[in-house]
Amino acid sequence: MAKDYYTVLGVPRGASQGEVKQTYRRLAREYHPDVRKDDPQANERFKEINEAYYVLGDPDRRSQYDRFGQVGDMPARDFGRDFGDLFSPFDDLFDMFFGRGARTTARPQQDQAIGGAHLRHDLEISLEEAAHGTEKAITFSRLDTCTVCFGTGRERGSAPETCPTCRGTGELRYQQQTVFGHFTQVVTCRECGGRGTVIRHPCRECGGTGRREAARELTVQVPPGVDSGTRLRIPSEGEGGIHGGIRGDLYVVVHVRPHPVFAREGSDLYCEVPISMVQAALGDEISVPGIDDPTTMAIPPGTQPGTRLRLRGQGMPDLRGGRGDLYVRLGVEIPKDLTSEQHQVLLQLADLRGERVRPQKRSLWKKMKDLLQ
Ligand SMILES: [Zn+2]
Ligand SMILES: [Zn+2]
């Protein structure tokens, strides 16, 4: 059973690093074995407090503990009065017990927490799915924080060792003698990359990188109204971090497939509907396709070819609420296959309207067209 380090220190889970540190310092002074020489329980309490602070006092370990309930590289040793060297990365604690200036080497930052990268996944959906919203299962591969070493890259129980090349300083100094005098050149240590520590026993699971490639399956909720280019942010589904760094986010980028009937502009939809010459002249009530269901639309008598009618609220839903409109462009079809009876009726109509029409023979017309080509 892992201990609740927050209870041990008596700080709330959301306590700041400053609060944790302050509380620890107060408790450590209070229970230090030198202070409570006659209290045998104080020593145990002191160890407990040290262990809790070893974890909560370090942001990387603390985030590891918060997420996994344990820390991957707890030193297998006593947290009694001689624990001081475990805390060496923390200046003020070192100073608290050994006095300011006791340390001789400057400590570079060790095992800095590095957050995981954000990832992008492209998702293609139909216009209908964009209109109604949908659920899509996606599979992608990402780097996950290694579950064996918790992203430290080290075998469990092994601690990072002081880099032998730079002796833990993270930098190398070169003396140069010139005619102007001595110069010291300082360069970052190549062996440890400036961290001052090296990993002697890299984690066997991840080879010391702290992460593993893993497949991830997710169900993405696509809200109604998305368009091509809409980015859906799925928090904490990106790459895992290392050294306690937080996981990145996943961005699902939506692509809406072109639709055979509808064109889209923002939240408005456009479509073309053919009507007959007679419908255009007399008016009618027709059925037009909608993104949800077919809907009926009245055509006024005397409608001209290319007339655009608007159906309010029949377009796409808007991500911010509301709905766009559907614009229907009416194409008037002129009949090409008149029977002789229909031919006669049209001539009568022309006559009634006082139009002089000289009908052409279709076969003749076609011949002329062929000649002109
Ligand atoms: Zn590992
Ligand atoms: Zn080094």
mmCIF file of C-alpha atoms and ligand atoms in Angstrom:
data_model
loop_
_atom_site.group_PDB
_atom_site.id
_atom_site.type_symbol
_atom_site.label_atom_id
_atom_site.label_comp_id
_atom_site.label_asym_id
_atom_site.label_seq_id
_atom_site.Cartn_x
_atom_site.Cartn_y
_atom_site.Cartn_z
ATOM 1 C CA MET A 1 0.000 0.000 0.000
ATOM 2 C CA ALA A 2 1.489 3.326 -0.986
ATOM 3 C CA LYS A 3 1.495 5.976 1.696
ATOM 4 C CA ASP A 4 -0.522 9.125 1.327
ATOM 5 C CA TYR A 5 2.276 11.635 1.363
ATOM 6 C CA TYR A 6 -0.150 14.534 1.452
ATOM 7 C CA THR A 7 -1.592 13.270 4.727
ATOM 8 C CA VAL A 8 1.916 12.728 6.099
ATOM 9 C CA LEU A 9 2.796 16.357 5.480
ATOM 10 C CA GLY A 10 -0.722 17.553 6.234
ATOM 11 C CA VAL A 11 -1.045 19.599 3.066
ATOM 12 C CA PRO A 12 -3.962 19.613 0.627
ATOM 13 C CA ARG A 13 -3.495 17.921 -2.766
ATOM 14 C CA GLY A 14 -3.567 21.251 -4.502
ATOM 15 C CA ALA A 15 -0.894 22.805 -2.279
ATOM 16 C CA SER A 16 1.736 24.827 -4.119
ATOM 17 C CA GLN A 17 5.377 23.742 -4.134
ATOM 18 C CA GLY A 18 6.051 26.695 -1.829
ATOM 19 C CA GLU A 19 3.451 25.513 0.696
ATOM 20 C CA VAL A 20 4.813 21.963 0.572
ATOM 21 C CA LYS A 21 8.324 23.229 1.170
ATOM 22 C CA GLN A 22 7.300 25.511 4.026
ATOM 23 C CA THR A 23 5.299 22.809 5.774
ATOM 24 C CA TYR A 24 8.144 20.358 5.372
ATOM 25 C CA ARG A 25 10.691 22.733 6.836
ATOM 26 C CA ARG A 26 8.502 23.384 9.841
ATOM 27 C CA LEU A 27 7.894 19.669 10.447
ATOM 28 C CA ALA A 28 11.523 18.674 9.812
ATOM 29 C CA ARG A 29 12.727 21.155 12.394
ATOM 30 C CA GLU A 30 10.093 20.011 14.833
ATOM 31 C CA TYR A 31 10.822 16.283 14.529
ATOM 32 C CA HIS A 32 14.547 16.356 13.909
ATOM 33 C CA PRO A 33 16.152 13.628 16.099
ATOM 34 C CA ASP A 34 18.579 16.172 17.510
ATOM 35 C CA VAL A 35 15.671 18.258 18.713
ATOM 36 C CA ARG A 36 13.617 15.399 20.197
ATOM 37 C CA LYS A 37 16.307 13.232 21.664
ATOM 38 C CA ASP A 38 13.996 11.536 24.165
ATOM 39 C CA ASP A 39 11.127 10.836 21.798
ATOM 40 C CA PRO A 40 11.612 7.448 20.018
ATOM 41 C CA GLN A 41 8.585 8.076 17.804
ATOM 42 C CA ALA A 42 9.956 11.359 16.556
ATOM 43 C CA ASN A 43 12.604 9.543 14.545
ATOM 44 C CA GLU A 44 10.007 7.472 12.710
ATOM 45 C CA ARG A 45 7.930 10.542 12.100
ATOM 46 C CA PHE A 46 11.027 12.360 10.862
ATOM 47 C CA LYS A 47 11.726 9.583 8.336
ATOM 48 C CA GLU A 48 8.122 9.669 7.174
ATOM 49 C CA ILE A 49 8.225 13.407 6.666
ATOM 50 C CA ASN A 50 11.467 13.162 4.714
ATOM 51 C CA GLU A 51 10.123 10.438 2.488
ATOM 52 C CA ALA A 52 6.966 12.427 1.807
ATOM 53 C CA TYR A 53 8.957 15.518 0.968
ATOM 54 C CA TYR A 54 11.370 13.546 -1.198
ATOM 55 C CA VAL A 55 8.342 12.865 -3.402
ATOM 56 C CA LEU A 56 6.122 15.940 -3.032
ATOM 57 C CA GLY A 57 8.972 18.423 -2.875
ATOM 58 C CA ASP A 58 10.064 17.552 -6.385
ATOM 59 C CA PRO A 59 7.570 18.569 -9.105
ATOM 60 C CA ASP A 60 8.488 15.602 -11.334
ATOM 61 C CA ARG A 61 8.137 13.002 -8.621
ATOM 62 C CA ARG A 62 5.017 14.685 -7.347
ATOM 63 C CA SER A 63 3.272 14.561 -10.705
ATOM 64 C CA GLN A 64 4.334 10.918 -11.069
ATOM 65 C CA TYR A 65 2.904 10.195 -7.633
ATOM 66 C CA ASP A 66 -0.311 12.100 -8.396
ATOM 67 C CA ARG A 67 -0.882 10.066 -11.523
ATOM 68 C CA PHE A 68 0.383 6.620 -10.594
ATOM 69 C CA GLY A 69 0.150 6.631 -6.793
ATOM 70 C CA GLN A 70 3.819 5.778 -6.583
ATOM 71 C CA VAL A 71 7.213 6.912 -7.760
ATOM 72 C CA GLY A 72 9.360 4.788 -10.033
ATOM 73 C CA ASP A 73 12.763 5.483 -8.577
ATOM 74 C CA MET A 74 12.371 5.617 -4.824
ATOM 75 C CA PRO A 75 15.793 5.065 -3.291
ATOM 76 C CA ALA A 76 15.954 1.826 -1.363
ATOM 77 C CA ARG A 77 17.282 3.419 1.753
ATOM 78 C CA ASP A 78 16.525 4.974 5.053
ATOM 79 C CA PHE A 79 15.103 8.473 5.265
ATOM 80 C CA GLY A 80 16.649 9.062 8.656
ATOM 81 C CA ARG A 81 18.911 11.858 9.713
ATOM 82 C CA ASP A 82 21.589 11.062 7.115
ATOM 83 C CA PHE A 83 19.265 11.441 4.197
ATOM 84 C CA GLY A 84 20.846 14.795 3.287
ATOM 85 C CA ASP A 85 22.524 13.703 0.057
ATOM 86 C CA LEU A 86 19.197 12.562 -1.377
ATOM 87 C CA PHE A 87 18.078 16.134 -1.308
ATOM 88 C CA SER A 88 21.110 17.609 -2.907
ATOM 89 C CA PRO A 89 19.194 19.003 -5.876
ATOM 90 C CA PHE A 90 17.307 21.252 -3.490
ATOM 91 C CA ASP A 91 19.533 24.090 -2.520
ATOM 92 C CA ASP A 92 17.643 25.430 0.411
ATOM 93 C CA LEU A 93 17.317 22.051 2.116
ATOM 94 C CA PHE A 94 20.955 21.361 1.734
ATOM 95 C CA ASP A 95 21.599 24.770 3.213
ATOM 96 C CA MET A 96 19.086 24.182 5.960
ATOM 97 C CA PHE A 97 21.018 21.241 7.384
ATOM 98 C CA PHE A 98 24.544 21.894 6.300
ATOM 99 C CA GLY A 99 24.731 25.644 6.166
ATOM 100 C CA ARG A 100 24.864 27.959 3.191
ATOM 101 C CA GLY A 101 27.902 27.542 0.997
ATOM 102 C CA ALA A 102 28.545 23.968 2.090
ATOM 103 C CA ARG A 103 28.237 22.770 -1.451
ATOM 104 C CA THR A 104 31.198 23.179 -3.728
ATOM 105 C CA THR A 105 29.849 22.214 -7.126
ATOM 106 C CA ALA A 106 27.032 23.986 -8.883
ATOM 107 C CA ARG A 107 24.208 21.648 -9.724
ATOM 108 C CA PRO A 108 22.832 21.792 -13.212
ATOM 109 C CA GLN A 109 19.181 20.955 -13.657
ATOM 110 C CA GLN A 110 18.687 17.225 -13.584
ATOM 111 C CA ASP A 111 16.117 15.203 -15.420
ATOM 112 C CA GLN A 112 14.054 18.174 -16.405
ATOM 113 C CA ALA A 113 10.416 17.316 -16.940
ATOM 114 C CA ILE A 114 9.597 17.369 -20.630
ATOM 115 C CA GLY A 115 5.953 17.393 -21.649
ATOM 116 C CA GLY A 116 4.722 15.142 -24.466
ATOM 117 C CA ALA A 117 4.155 16.637 -27.906
ATOM 118 C CA HIS A 118 0.694 17.503 -29.200
ATOM 119 C CA LEU A 119 -0.424 15.173 -31.954
ATOM 120 C CA ARG A 120 -2.566 15.670 -35.047
ATOM 121 C CA HIS A 121 -4.962 13.168 -36.533
ATOM 122 C CA ASP A 122 -6.886 13.800 -39.736
ATOM 123 C CA LEU A 123 -10.465 12.590 -39.835
ATOM 124 C CA GLU A 124 -12.647 12.429 -42.932
ATOM 125 C CA ILE A 125 -16.420 12.539 -42.532
ATOM 126 C CA SER A 126 -19.455 13.018 -44.765
ATOM 127 C CA LEU A 127 -21.500 16.207 -44.916
ATOM 128 C CA GLU A 128 -24.393 14.391 -43.237
ATOM 129 C CA GLU A 129 -22.106 13.429 -40.346
ATOM 130 C CA ALA A 130 -20.933 17.025 -40.128
ATOM 131 C CA ALA A 131 -24.569 18.151 -39.961
ATOM 132 C CA HIS A 132 -25.766 15.691 -37.354
ATOM 133 C CA GLY A 133 -22.603 15.103 -35.377
ATOM 134 C CA THR A 134 -21.086 11.663 -35.115
ATOM 135 C CA GLU A 135 -18.900 9.345 -33.118
ATOM 136 C CA LYS A 136 -15.794 8.030 -34.838
ATOM 137 C CA ALA A 137 -13.379 5.388 -33.677
ATOM 138 C CA ILE A 138 -9.826 6.339 -34.547
ATOM 139 C CA THR A 139 -6.582 4.446 -34.155
ATOM 140 C CA PHE A 140 -3.200 6.086 -34.110
ATOM 141 C CA SER A 141 0.231 5.423 -32.767
ATOM 142 C CA ARG A 142 1.940 7.623 -30.226
ATOM 143 C CA LEU A 143 4.804 7.612 -27.755
ATOM 144 C CA ASP A 144 3.559 6.638 -24.316
ATOM 145 C CA THR A 145 5.362 7.203 -21.066
ATOM 146 C CA CYS A 146 7.116 3.908 -20.234
ATOM 147 C CA THR A 147 5.101 2.104 -17.585
ATOM 148 C CA VAL A 148 8.163 0.284 -16.272
ATOM 149 C CA CYS A 149 10.373 3.265 -15.456
ATOM 150 C CA PHE A 150 7.580 5.914 -15.367
ATOM 151 C CA GLY A 151 9.480 7.939 -17.919
ATOM 152 C CA THR A 152 12.729 8.225 -16.011
ATOM 153 C CA GLY A 153 14.584 5.972 -18.467
ATOM 154 C CA ARG A 154 16.291 4.191 -15.589
ATOM 155 C CA GLU A 155 15.978 0.663 -14.285
ATOM 156 C CA ARG A 156 13.835 0.624 -11.193
ATOM 157 C CA GLY A 157 15.826 1.255 -8.046
ATOM 158 C CA SER A 158 18.821 2.646 -9.891
ATOM 159 C CA ALA A 159 19.660 6.284 -9.410
ATOM 160 C CA PRO A 160 21.275 8.559 -11.965
ATOM 161 C CA GLU A 161 25.016 8.647 -11.411
ATOM 162 C CA THR A 162 27.177 11.696 -11.361
ATOM 163 C CA CYS A 163 28.723 12.171 -14.784
ATOM 164 C CA PRO A 164 32.372 11.134 -14.560
ATOM 165 C CA THR A 165 33.467 13.468 -17.359
ATOM 166 C CA CYS A 166 32.265 16.717 -15.812
ATOM 167 C CA ARG A 167 31.938 15.440 -12.236
ATOM 168 C CA GLY A 168 28.340 16.519 -12.144
ATOM 169 C CA THR A 169 28.807 20.137 -13.129
ATOM 170 C CA GLY A 170 27.385 19.628 -16.596
ATOM 171 C CA GLU A 171 30.161 21.692 -18.133
ATOM 172 C CA LEU A 172 33.816 21.378 -19.023
ATOM 173 C CA ARG A 173 36.393 24.114 -18.564
ATOM 174 C CA TYR A 174 39.453 24.558 -20.708
ATOM 175 C CA GLN A 175 42.315 26.801 -19.710
ATOM 176 C CA GLN A 176 43.991 28.657 -22.513
ATOM 177 C CA GLN A 177 47.245 30.527 -22.267
ATOM 178 C CA THR A 178 47.475 33.407 -24.725
ATOM 179 C CA VAL A 179 49.586 36.518 -24.984
ATOM 180 C CA PHE A 180 46.757 38.404 -23.281
ATOM 181 C CA GLY A 181 46.750 36.088 -20.322
ATOM 182 C CA HIS A 182 44.733 33.083 -19.093
ATOM 183 C CA PHE A 183 41.347 32.382 -20.581
ATOM 184 C CA THR A 184 38.829 29.853 -19.416
ATOM 185 C CA GLN A 185 36.509 28.382 -21.977
ATOM 186 C CA VAL A 186 33.359 26.706 -20.670
ATOM 187 C CA VAL A 187 31.479 24.203 -22.805
ATOM 188 C CA THR A 188 28.511 21.939 -22.097
ATOM 189 C CA CYS A 189 29.584 18.406 -21.221
ATOM 190 C CA ARG A 190 28.929 16.123 -24.168
ATOM 191 C CA GLU A 191 28.759 12.940 -22.140
ATOM 192 C CA CYS A 192 25.726 14.014 -20.105
ATOM 193 C CA GLY A 193 24.400 16.821 -22.275
ATOM 194 C CA GLY A 194 24.808 19.276 -19.395
ATOM 195 C CA ARG A 195 22.599 17.366 -16.961
ATOM 196 C CA GLY A 196 25.520 16.386 -14.742
ATOM 197 C CA THR A 197 24.217 12.843 -14.456
ATOM 198 C CA VAL A 198 24.395 9.744 -16.601
ATOM 199 C CA ILE A 199 22.167 6.689 -16.642
ATOM 200 C CA ARG A 200 24.275 3.575 -16.021
ATOM 201 C CA HIS A 201 21.329 1.211 -16.031
ATOM 202 C CA PRO A 202 18.887 2.268 -18.710
ATOM 203 C CA CYS A 203 15.368 0.869 -18.458
ATOM 204 C CA ARG A 204 15.212 -2.377 -20.435
ATOM 205 C CA GLU A 205 11.650 -1.748 -21.532
ATOM 206 C CA CYS A 206 12.248 1.586 -23.262
ATOM 207 C CA GLY A 207 16.013 1.501 -23.739
ATOM 208 C CA GLY A 208 16.385 4.561 -21.548
ATOM 209 C CA THR A 209 14.258 6.902 -23.623
ATOM 210 C CA GLY A 210 11.446 6.888 -21.057
ATOM 211 C CA ARG A 211 8.809 6.264 -23.738
ATOM 212 C CA ARG A 212 7.461 3.507 -25.962
ATOM 213 C CA GLU A 213 5.602 3.565 -29.238
ATOM 214 C CA ALA A 214 2.072 2.330 -28.646
ATOM 215 C CA ALA A 215 -1.177 2.095 -30.570
ATOM 216 C CA ARG A 216 -4.117 4.034 -29.178
ATOM 217 C CA GLU A 217 -7.770 3.596 -30.002
ATOM 218 C CA LEU A 218 -10.194 6.357 -29.200
ATOM 219 C CA THR A 219 -13.760 7.325 -29.885
ATOM 220 C CA VAL A 220 -13.983 10.915 -31.033
ATOM 221 C CA GLN A 221 -17.176 12.883 -30.500
ATOM 222 C CA VAL A 222 -17.723 15.084 -33.527
ATOM 223 C CA PRO A 223 -20.228 17.850 -32.714
ATOM 224 C CA PRO A 224 -22.816 18.974 -35.295
ATOM 225 C CA GLY A 225 -21.617 21.893 -37.403
ATOM 226 C CA VAL A 226 -17.956 21.038 -37.920
ATOM 227 C CA ASP A 227 -16.376 22.040 -41.206
ATOM 228 C CA SER A 228 -13.199 21.139 -43.048
ATOM 229 C CA GLY A 229 -10.349 22.483 -40.965
ATOM 230 C CA THR A 230 -12.209 22.343 -37.644
ATOM 231 C CA ARG A 231 -9.776 21.222 -34.966
ATOM 232 C CA LEU A 232 -11.169 19.152 -32.123
ATOM 233 C CA ARG A 233 -8.878 19.241 -29.116
ATOM 234 C CA ILE A 234 -8.794 16.085 -27.053
ATOM 235 C CA PRO A 235 -6.841 16.914 -23.931
ATOM 236 C CA SER A 236 -4.143 14.547 -22.699
ATOM 237 C CA GLU A 237 -4.296 12.135 -25.620
ATOM 238 C CA GLY A 238 -1.033 13.229 -27.244
ATOM 239 C CA GLU A 239 2.437 11.934 -26.562
ATOM 240 C CA GLY A 240 3.477 10.989 -23.059
ATOM 241 C CA GLY A 241 6.024 13.139 -21.238
ATOM 242 C CA ILE A 242 9.295 12.098 -19.709
ATOM 243 C CA HIS A 243 10.669 12.725 -16.239
ATOM 244 C CA GLY A 244 7.173 13.479 -15.005
ATOM 245 C CA GLY A 245 6.295 15.835 -17.857
ATOM 246 C CA ILE A 246 2.610 15.987 -18.704
ATOM 247 C CA ARG A 247 1.014 14.319 -21.723
ATOM 248 C CA GLY A 248 0.356 16.440 -24.788
ATOM 249 C CA ASP A 249 -3.043 16.906 -26.426
ATOM 250 C CA LEU A 250 -4.500 15.335 -29.517
ATOM 251 C CA TYR A 251 -5.919 17.569 -32.229
ATOM 252 C CA VAL A 252 -8.354 15.902 -34.578
ATOM 253 C CA VAL A 253 -8.544 17.885 -37.807
ATOM 254 C CA VAL A 254 -11.832 17.385 -39.623
ATOM 255 C CA HIS A 255 -12.156 17.024 -43.399
ATOM 256 C CA VAL A 256 -15.668 17.016 -44.831
ATOM 257 C CA ARG A 257 -16.006 15.068 -48.093
ATOM 258 C CA PRO A 258 -17.570 16.918 -51.032
ATOM 259 C CA HIS A 259 -21.290 16.140 -51.361
ATOM 260 C CA PRO A 260 -22.957 15.105 -54.632
ATOM 261 C CA VAL A 261 -25.945 17.428 -54.063
ATOM 262 C CA PHE A 262 -24.948 20.183 -51.663
ATOM 263 C CA ALA A 263 -22.256 22.796 -51.794
ATOM 264 C CA ARG A 264 -21.442 24.474 -48.488
ATOM 265 C CA GLU A 265 -20.369 27.953 -47.575
ATOM 266 C CA GLY A 266 -20.014 28.445 -43.857
ATOM 267 C CA SER A 267 -23.281 27.221 -42.435
ATOM 268 C CA ASP A 268 -25.278 27.799 -45.641
ATOM 269 C CA LEU A 269 -25.979 25.071 -48.151
ATOM 270 C CA TYR A 270 -26.539 25.430 -51.887
ATOM 271 C CA CYS A 271 -28.193 23.062 -54.305
ATOM 272 C CA GLU A 272 -29.718 23.047 -57.759
ATOM 273 C CA VAL A 273 -33.180 21.682 -58.462
ATOM 274 C CA PRO A 274 -34.563 21.265 -61.992
ATOM 275 C CA ILE A 275 -38.177 22.226 -62.656
ATOM 276 C CA SER A 276 -40.168 21.955 -65.822
ATOM 277 C CA MET A 277 -41.143 24.795 -68.120
ATOM 278 C CA VAL A 278 -44.742 24.390 -67.017
ATOM 279 C CA GLN A 279 -43.876 24.405 -63.295
ATOM 280 C CA ALA A 280 -41.881 27.587 -63.871
ATOM 281 C CA ALA A 281 -44.763 29.241 -65.665
ATOM 282 C CA LEU A 282 -47.617 28.113 -63.445
ATOM 283 C CA GLY A 283 -45.894 27.720 -60.083
ATOM 284 C CA ASP A 284 -45.911 24.535 -58.068
ATOM 285 C CA GLU A 285 -45.038 22.946 -54.799
ATOM 286 C CA ILE A 286 -41.992 20.713 -55.116
ATOM 287 C CA SER A 287 -39.948 18.465 -52.914
ATOM 288 C CA VAL A 288 -36.289 19.498 -52.479
ATOM 289 C CA PRO A 289 -33.530 17.478 -50.839
ATOM 290 C CA GLY A 290 -32.554 18.648 -47.362
ATOM 291 C CA ILE A 291 -29.536 17.708 -45.293
ATOM 292 C CA ASP A 292 -31.954 16.146 -42.794
ATOM 293 C CA ASP A 293 -35.046 15.184 -44.771
ATOM 294 C CA PRO A 294 -36.641 16.257 -48.036
ATOM 295 C CA THR A 295 -38.632 19.410 -47.585
ATOM 296 C CA THR A 296 -41.333 21.063 -49.653
ATOM 297 C CA MET A 297 -40.933 24.397 -51.320
ATOM 298 C CA ALA A 298 -43.416 26.608 -53.138
ATOM 299 C CA ILE A 299 -42.408 27.896 -56.556
ATOM 300 C CA PRO A 300 -44.144 31.115 -57.518
ATOM 301 C CA PRO A 301 -45.761 31.313 -60.966
ATOM 302 C CA GLY A 302 -43.524 32.970 -63.554
ATOM 303 C CA THR A 303 -40.289 31.733 -61.997
ATOM 304 C CA GLN A 304 -37.266 32.535 -64.201
ATOM 305 C CA PRO A 305 -34.418 30.095 -64.836
ATOM 306 C CA GLY A 306 -31.642 30.534 -62.278
ATOM 307 C CA THR A 307 -33.954 31.963 -59.613
ATOM 308 C CA ARG A 308 -32.580 31.326 -56.141
ATOM 309 C CA LEU A 309 -34.966 30.649 -53.290
ATOM 310 C CA ARG A 310 -34.010 30.539 -49.646
ATOM 311 C CA LEU A 311 -35.186 28.001 -47.106
ATOM 312 C CA ARG A 312 -34.464 29.543 -43.739
ATOM 313 C CA GLY A 313 -32.802 27.344 -41.142
ATOM 314 C CA GLN A 314 -32.435 24.385 -43.507
ATOM 315 C CA GLY A 315 -28.669 24.719 -43.791
ATOM 316 C CA MET A 316 -25.910 23.378 -41.564
ATOM 317 C CA PRO A 317 -25.928 23.775 -37.805
ATOM 318 C CA ASP A 318 -23.459 26.356 -36.562
ATOM 319 C CA LEU A 319 -20.921 25.293 -33.904
ATOM 320 C CA ARG A 320 -21.846 28.460 -32.013
ATOM 321 C CA GLY A 321 -25.541 27.672 -32.207
ATOM 322 C CA GLY A 322 -28.271 28.360 -34.750
ATOM 323 C CA ARG A 323 -28.513 27.091 -38.271
ATOM 324 C CA GLY A 324 -27.663 28.338 -41.713
ATOM 325 C CA ASP A 325 -30.027 28.524 -44.690
ATOM 326 C CA LEU A 326 -30.522 26.359 -47.737
ATOM 327 C CA TYR A 327 -30.403 28.161 -51.082
ATOM 328 C CA VAL A 328 -32.137 26.369 -53.916
ATOM 329 C CA ARG A 329 -31.272 27.431 -57.435
ATOM 330 C CA LEU A 330 -34.010 26.545 -59.915
ATOM 331 C CA GLY A 331 -33.035 25.307 -63.350
ATOM 332 C CA VAL A 332 -35.840 25.309 -65.909
ATOM 333 C CA GLU A 333 -35.730 22.346 -68.226
ATOM 334 C CA ILE A 334 -36.918 22.865 -71.765
ATOM 335 C CA PRO A 335 -38.454 19.667 -73.150
ATOM 336 C CA LYS A 336 -36.492 18.009 -75.990
ATOM 337 C CA ASP A 337 -38.878 15.179 -76.689
ATOM 338 C CA LEU A 338 -42.186 16.751 -77.591
ATOM 339 C CA THR A 339 -44.793 14.503 -79.096
ATOM 340 C CA SER A 340 -46.644 15.923 -82.084
ATOM 341 C CA GLU A 341 -49.645 16.539 -79.842
ATOM 342 C CA GLN A 342 -47.545 18.546 -77.339
ATOM 343 C CA HIS A 343 -45.977 20.314 -80.327
ATOM 344 C CA GLN A 344 -49.457 21.397 -81.444
ATOM 345 C CA VAL A 345 -50.382 22.611 -77.960
ATOM 346 C CA LEU A 346 -47.288 24.778 -77.793
ATOM 347 C CA LEU A 347 -48.043 26.250 -81.197
ATOM 348 C CA GLN A 348 -51.562 27.037 -79.995
ATOM 349 C CA LEU A 349 -50.100 28.695 -76.933
ATOM 350 C CA ALA A 350 -47.810 30.814 -79.102
ATOM 351 C CA ASP A 351 -50.783 31.722 -81.241
ATOM 352 C CA LEU A 352 -52.819 32.755 -78.183
ATOM 353 C CA ARG A 353 -49.907 34.887 -76.990
ATOM 354 C CA GLY A 354 -49.575 36.492 -80.396
ATOM 355 C CA GLU A 355 -46.122 35.082 -80.969
ATOM 356 C CA ARG A 356 -45.007 34.209 -84.502
ATOM 357 C CA VAL A 357 -43.072 30.949 -84.325
ATOM 358 C CA ARG A 358 -41.470 29.103 -87.224
ATOM 359 C CA PRO A 359 -40.704 25.644 -85.781
ATOM 360 C CA GLN A 360 -37.568 23.930 -87.096
ATOM 361 C CA LYS A 361 -37.273 20.274 -87.887
ATOM 362 C CA ARG A 362 -35.108 18.642 -85.290
ATOM 363 C CA SER A 363 -33.238 16.520 -87.861
ATOM 364 C CA LEU A 364 -32.504 19.598 -89.983
ATOM 365 C CA TRP A 365 -31.253 21.531 -86.983
ATOM 366 C CA LYS A 366 -28.911 18.723 -86.052
ATOM 367 C CA LYS A 367 -27.471 18.667 -89.574
ATOM 368 C CA MET A 368 -26.756 22.394 -89.390
ATOM 369 C CA LYS A 369 -25.067 22.011 -86.065
ATOM 370 C CA ASP A 370 -22.864 19.265 -87.490
ATOM 371 C CA LEU A 371 -21.890 21.526 -90.393
ATOM 372 C CA LEU A 372 -20.950 24.397 -88.068
ATOM 373 C CA GLN A 373 -18.651 22.261 -85.998
HETATM 374 ZN ZN ZN B 1 11.358 2.647 -19.359
HETATM 375 ZN ZN ZN B 2 28.868 15.452 -17.842
#
